[in-house]
mmCIF file of C-alpha atoms in Angstrom:
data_model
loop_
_atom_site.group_PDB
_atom_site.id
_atom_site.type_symbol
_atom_site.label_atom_id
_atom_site.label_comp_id
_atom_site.label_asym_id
_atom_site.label_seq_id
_atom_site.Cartn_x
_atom_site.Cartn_y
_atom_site.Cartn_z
ATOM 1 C CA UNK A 1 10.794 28.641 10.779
ATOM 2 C CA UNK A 2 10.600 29.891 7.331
ATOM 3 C CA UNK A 3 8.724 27.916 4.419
ATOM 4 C CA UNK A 4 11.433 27.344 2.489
ATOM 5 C CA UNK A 5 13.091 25.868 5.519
ATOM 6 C CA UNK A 6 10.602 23.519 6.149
ATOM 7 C CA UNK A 7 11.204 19.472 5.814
ATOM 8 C CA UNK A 8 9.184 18.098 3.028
ATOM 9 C CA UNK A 9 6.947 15.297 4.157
ATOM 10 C CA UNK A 10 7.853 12.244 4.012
ATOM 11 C CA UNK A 11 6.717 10.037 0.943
ATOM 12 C CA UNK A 12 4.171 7.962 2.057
ATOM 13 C CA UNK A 13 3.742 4.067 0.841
ATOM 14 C CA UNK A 14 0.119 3.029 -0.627
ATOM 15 C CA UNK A 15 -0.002 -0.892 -1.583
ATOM 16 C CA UNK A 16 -1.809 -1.368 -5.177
ATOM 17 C CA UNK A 17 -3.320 -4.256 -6.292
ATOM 18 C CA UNK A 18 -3.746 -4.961 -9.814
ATOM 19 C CA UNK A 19 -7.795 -5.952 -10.903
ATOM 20 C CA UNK A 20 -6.001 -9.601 -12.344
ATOM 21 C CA UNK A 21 -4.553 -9.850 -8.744
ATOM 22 C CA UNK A 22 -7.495 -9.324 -6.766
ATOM 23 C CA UNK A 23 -9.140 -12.719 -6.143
ATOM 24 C CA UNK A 24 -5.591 -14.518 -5.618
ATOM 25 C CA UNK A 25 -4.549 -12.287 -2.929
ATOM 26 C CA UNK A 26 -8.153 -12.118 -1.334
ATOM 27 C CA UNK A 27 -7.521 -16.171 -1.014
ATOM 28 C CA UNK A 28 -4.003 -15.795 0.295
ATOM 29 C CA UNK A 29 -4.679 -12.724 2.690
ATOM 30 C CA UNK A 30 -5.355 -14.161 6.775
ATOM 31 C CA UNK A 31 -7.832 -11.358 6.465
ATOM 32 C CA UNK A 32 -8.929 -11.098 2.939
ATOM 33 C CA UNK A 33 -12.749 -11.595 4.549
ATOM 34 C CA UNK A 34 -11.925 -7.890 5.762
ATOM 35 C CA UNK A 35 -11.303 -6.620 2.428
ATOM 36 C CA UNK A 36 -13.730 -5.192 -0.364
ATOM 37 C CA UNK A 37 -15.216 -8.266 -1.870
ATOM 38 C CA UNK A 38 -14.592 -7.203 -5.299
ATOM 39 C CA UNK A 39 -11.313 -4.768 -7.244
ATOM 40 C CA UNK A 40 -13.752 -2.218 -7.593
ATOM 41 C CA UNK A 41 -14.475 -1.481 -4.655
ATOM 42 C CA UNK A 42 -11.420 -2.025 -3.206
ATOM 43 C CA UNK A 43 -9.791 0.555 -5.457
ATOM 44 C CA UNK A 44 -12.405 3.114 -4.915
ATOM 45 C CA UNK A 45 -11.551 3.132 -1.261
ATOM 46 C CA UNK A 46 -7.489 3.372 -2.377
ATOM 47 C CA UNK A 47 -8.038 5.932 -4.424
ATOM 48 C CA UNK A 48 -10.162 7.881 -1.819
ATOM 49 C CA UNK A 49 -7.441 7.213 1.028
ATOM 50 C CA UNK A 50 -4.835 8.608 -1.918
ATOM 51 C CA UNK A 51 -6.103 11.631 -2.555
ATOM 52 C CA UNK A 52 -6.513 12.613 1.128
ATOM 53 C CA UNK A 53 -2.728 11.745 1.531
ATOM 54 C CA UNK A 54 -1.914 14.176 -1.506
ATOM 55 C CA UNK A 55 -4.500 16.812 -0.267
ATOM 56 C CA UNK A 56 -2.120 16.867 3.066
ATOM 57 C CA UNK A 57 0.883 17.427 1.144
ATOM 58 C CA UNK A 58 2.813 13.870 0.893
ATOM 59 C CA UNK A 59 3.778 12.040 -2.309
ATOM 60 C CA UNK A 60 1.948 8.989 -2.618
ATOM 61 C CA UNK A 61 3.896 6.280 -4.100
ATOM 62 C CA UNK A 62 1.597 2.795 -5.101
ATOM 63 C CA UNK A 63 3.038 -0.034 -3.945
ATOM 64 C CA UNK A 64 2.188 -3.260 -6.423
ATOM 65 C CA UNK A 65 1.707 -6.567 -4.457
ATOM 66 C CA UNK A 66 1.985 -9.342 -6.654
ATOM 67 C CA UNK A 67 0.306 -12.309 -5.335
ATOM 68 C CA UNK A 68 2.446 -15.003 -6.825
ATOM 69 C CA UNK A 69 5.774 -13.443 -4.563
ATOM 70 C CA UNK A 70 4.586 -11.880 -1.742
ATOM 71 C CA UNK A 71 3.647 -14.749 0.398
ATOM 72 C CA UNK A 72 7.340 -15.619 -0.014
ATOM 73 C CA UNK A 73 8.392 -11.982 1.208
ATOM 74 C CA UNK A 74 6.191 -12.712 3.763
ATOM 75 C CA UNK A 75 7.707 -15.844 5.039
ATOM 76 C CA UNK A 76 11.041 -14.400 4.643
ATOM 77 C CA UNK A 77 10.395 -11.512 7.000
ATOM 78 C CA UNK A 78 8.569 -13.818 9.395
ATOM 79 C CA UNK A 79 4.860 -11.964 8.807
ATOM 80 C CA UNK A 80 2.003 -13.486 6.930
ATOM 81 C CA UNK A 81 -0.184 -12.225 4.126
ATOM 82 C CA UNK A 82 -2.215 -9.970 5.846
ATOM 83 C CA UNK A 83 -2.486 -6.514 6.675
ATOM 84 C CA UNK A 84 0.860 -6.494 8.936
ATOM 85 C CA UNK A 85 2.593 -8.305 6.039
ATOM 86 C CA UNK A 86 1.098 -5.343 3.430
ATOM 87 C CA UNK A 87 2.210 -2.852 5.692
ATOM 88 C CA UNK A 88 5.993 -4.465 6.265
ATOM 89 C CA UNK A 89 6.251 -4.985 2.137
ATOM 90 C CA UNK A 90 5.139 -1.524 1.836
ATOM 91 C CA UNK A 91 7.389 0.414 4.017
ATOM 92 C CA UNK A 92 10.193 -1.971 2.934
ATOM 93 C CA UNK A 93 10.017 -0.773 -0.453
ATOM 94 C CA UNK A 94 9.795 2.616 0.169
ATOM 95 C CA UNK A 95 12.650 2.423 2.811
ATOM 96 C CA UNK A 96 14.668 0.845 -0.251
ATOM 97 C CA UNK A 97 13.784 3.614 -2.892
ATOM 98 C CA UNK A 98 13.719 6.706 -0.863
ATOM 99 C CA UNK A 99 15.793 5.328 2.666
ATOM 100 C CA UNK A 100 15.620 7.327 6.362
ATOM 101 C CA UNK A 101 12.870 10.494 5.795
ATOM 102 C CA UNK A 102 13.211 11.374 9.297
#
């Protein structure tokens, strides 16, 4: 198959938290004791994980959690505010903006 024929890759989801955010959604995260314990750190290892998405080709699109909803989401979609419920906002949202990339 040709290049130019090729499928682009899919966009791929990243969930951001915002440095104000940090401490509320460590509390409310079931596994916030496996998170960075500070924003810093936390972002360093985002922005790491980013650029080895972009170096493979995808479009990296952040995510923003906001700590004062998503436990609601979460609830709503029968998950709680943990990784699983990160990874269910995250691919809901992109499944909203961009829809089916198979």
């Amino acid at each position: 198959m040709l290049e130019s024929e090729e499928k682009p890759l899919p966009v791929v989801g990243v969930y951001w938290i915002e440095d104000a955010d940090y401490p509320a959604l460590l509390r409310l995260s079931d596994d916030g004791n496996k998170l960075p314990r500070n924003w810093r750190e936390w972002r360093k290892i985002a922005e790491e994980m980013e650029k080895g998405l972009k170096a493979y080709g995808h479009v990296v699109e952040r995510v923003r959690i906001d700590p004062a909803t998503f436990p609601d989401w979460c609830a709503a979609h029968g998950t709680t505010p943990g990784r699983q419920g990160r990874r269910m906002f995250v691919a809901a949202a992109i499944a909203e903006k961009y829809g089916e990339q198979n």
